[in-house]
């Protein structure tokens, strides 16, 4: 095949291999995907022990058993275990990879159920809310331990009665990693008037009491006068500030006073007349005004005042009339001040000028009407031919308060070099001739070297005083000598390299190389060194300071690497204690004694000769090992007691070390001796404990506790570990849980017999009672049963029920079994009956629909739309493989029908097609006639270690499958509505068919891309020849293979 097709084929093979492995492992069949030639043990392994988990926020693990035939494989030796997706609720995976004598990989799924939100989490009280006029939606604070849950991620909220005053509710529903629902209440109270926005408009004085409308709002909600509040007014007649008081009622509470303005009559409504055009005279201009309001002429300084601004200079002046008495506000009016002209006799004061190298701009004297005008304020000057020597022209143009224009001439002569400024920049020693850039300028003009002057240098190599001669040319004449110093060089201009070092425990002085150009400088002659932060591992600094011909200082970083702790001299000792072995470390690295912050010790858990692993920390890296003798804990330091056994026939010895109850025959041995009426016990430490202690006498409290009466309440299976309700009495005294005893239990999850353990506490410490109780099976009728719809076939159809209990999916054959079906032939509602098993009892019924086959076209169209939009909600069985001539294959074959280029009626020549679909394949059969030859070859094949298929079905320990076994696998696996997909290897996109019914001898599929249906059966065939490409697709017809018998 072409390279691109082969590449696409190998990609599909790898993807499909992983998919099939997961599928077959679900049926407890292991799949080998490794490269070892001997894979028999892995392909026949059996994995058990997987259980369903509940979300805790932490990674979930499994205790599994892996068997090869009757041999149990060892984790770490024969295989390794890793996990995928094992934290959040959903489907997690345990991946088992062969090791040593075993190879291959097994991937098994297990479920992580969401946690019940109302049991797992803490809910905080919602604060009282004020009425807003709209829905109030506070978000409650919910925490799982120290983790705060997120709204929309971990839960969703709905609200009830959350608008009006009273008691509202918020309903909390678990989401994502949480499930279950609960609710919280919160109060809605009257809103204080002080929190509202109150708006009162200003009014105009009319001599009467005024009551403007008031707007009272909270956000966008407006409250109603008389219903939600009442109003009262004060000081609301005269001009000035009036007050309105809002008093809440109903939805509002409290009172609040707000002010509003009673304004005077606006003066802006008056008619004002005046002279609006005057000429500039240098003084303030104040035209008289007349003000009329209606028919009345107002009086200046009684009814109004007048002020002037911008009334001196030419332009627009302003008159401001301000109301007074019963008139208020102000109004502005404008008038024009015209400019004064400039005459020719007004300009004087121009004379000859000297060349500067830039434009020369003398400023003339200008006088008008006895006033001296200001340049830039009263006039502007423009120039012509005013740079080079010769006759220049200036023009004076009126500005501001003046107008008109006058021109005058003046002369420009050449400039001597002694009149210019010569500047030589600072220079530093370089070891070669120094030729600084000399600047020759006049004012802001800079002359050009070799155009306006030439330079010659003297004594310009060594440190000291050098000189330069500047000789004028062109616009400059004469010559001038200027001296300049050559100073010391700054060390920052050198190249400095610092080598890295390793931690020693004392100050590190790394090697430094300093160069100026191509010259290597000497420490002590040209520079000195000082160090900082140069003890501990990390970044240190070295400062290079100039000396002699250099000055200044430069600081460079260098790295002090961590020392390897394996090179240190280490000794250790320890003593065992129940809360952890106490270890003492003595370590030296050269002359440096290590601190506890320099290392981390992996502490052993038992007494005796131990090998410690010490990992470097801080200034150290790497690891070291050291032998350590951990001394046993002395049993004499424990709190020991001797008491009568609960049956009264013997004695119990209790030993508590640092609050930890020790285990007899593991931590100590006890020998009890009776002598007359006395009892004594000799306790000898064993294991992690040593020493001996002798007891005498019996603890009355312990004896009384062990003879206490325990009463246990009823318990019913709920899928979790349960503690029963208990009552513990000594005589007529009822002991208190948590004070006198602690309750625990084991074997307390599944239905059956569990054991409660009552452990003494306080004065009863050291005593213990065990008593059994029964966990009754739950009624299977309390579980939820759901089934998928099935397609009518004319024969009986069944559906696999999904049974859930408290959020957990129950296992068929473990928690329940199917006892029967009814009404499973005709279209309508069918019934499945399940019966409880193990943790469940009784029976329950579920229903599913049987729908007509004529709905299949709509179903296929729906599936096709889902595929094109990338919405996959059903299983997809994907496959592709290249056949080889002369090889035998176990596969599915179709009974092909012939659909021609267009289906007019949707039922042509016995072939049901999608109406209106063009380009249906000709004669060779609908497309599924080709794809079904490929379906099961890969599912039942095995690889030979190179990625190619050996094209046999010897992938089960019982050899080749029989036709009956293949049929059973097919009918047990596929469900109506599932997809089958295969590649069009020319165009690189897949074709799909949809399974719409499953019979006892095959499955019917509907071809989704081109239309048509066909039935798939199992056969065995021999491939005869390589097929050809036609119609843009790869086809296989009956001419390409011959049938064989099983």
mmCIF file of C-alpha atoms in Angstrom, residues 707-709 727-736:
data_model
loop_
_atom_site.group_PDB
_atom_site.id
_atom_site.type_symbol
_atom_site.label_atom_id
_atom_site.label_comp_id
_atom_site.label_asym_id
_atom_site.label_seq_id
_atom_site.Cartn_x
_atom_site.Cartn_y
_atom_site.Cartn_z
ATOM 1 C CA UNK A 707 -18.718 -7.254 82.912
ATOM 2 C CA UNK A 708 -20.738 -4.308 81.547
ATOM 3 C CA UNK A 709 -24.039 -4.939 79.661
ATOM 4 C CA UNK A 727 -25.847 1.502 75.243
ATOM 5 C CA UNK A 728 -23.162 0.417 77.768
ATOM 6 C CA UNK A 729 -24.216 -0.064 81.401
ATOM 7 C CA UNK A 730 -22.351 -1.082 84.573
ATOM 8 C CA UNK A 731 -25.134 -1.903 86.945
ATOM 9 C CA UNK A 732 -27.558 1.049 86.767
ATOM 10 C CA UNK A 733 -24.885 3.450 85.492
ATOM 11 C CA UNK A 734 -24.888 4.233 81.728
ATOM 12 C CA UNK A 735 -21.377 4.961 80.452
ATOM 13 C CA UNK A 736 -20.745 7.969 78.196
#
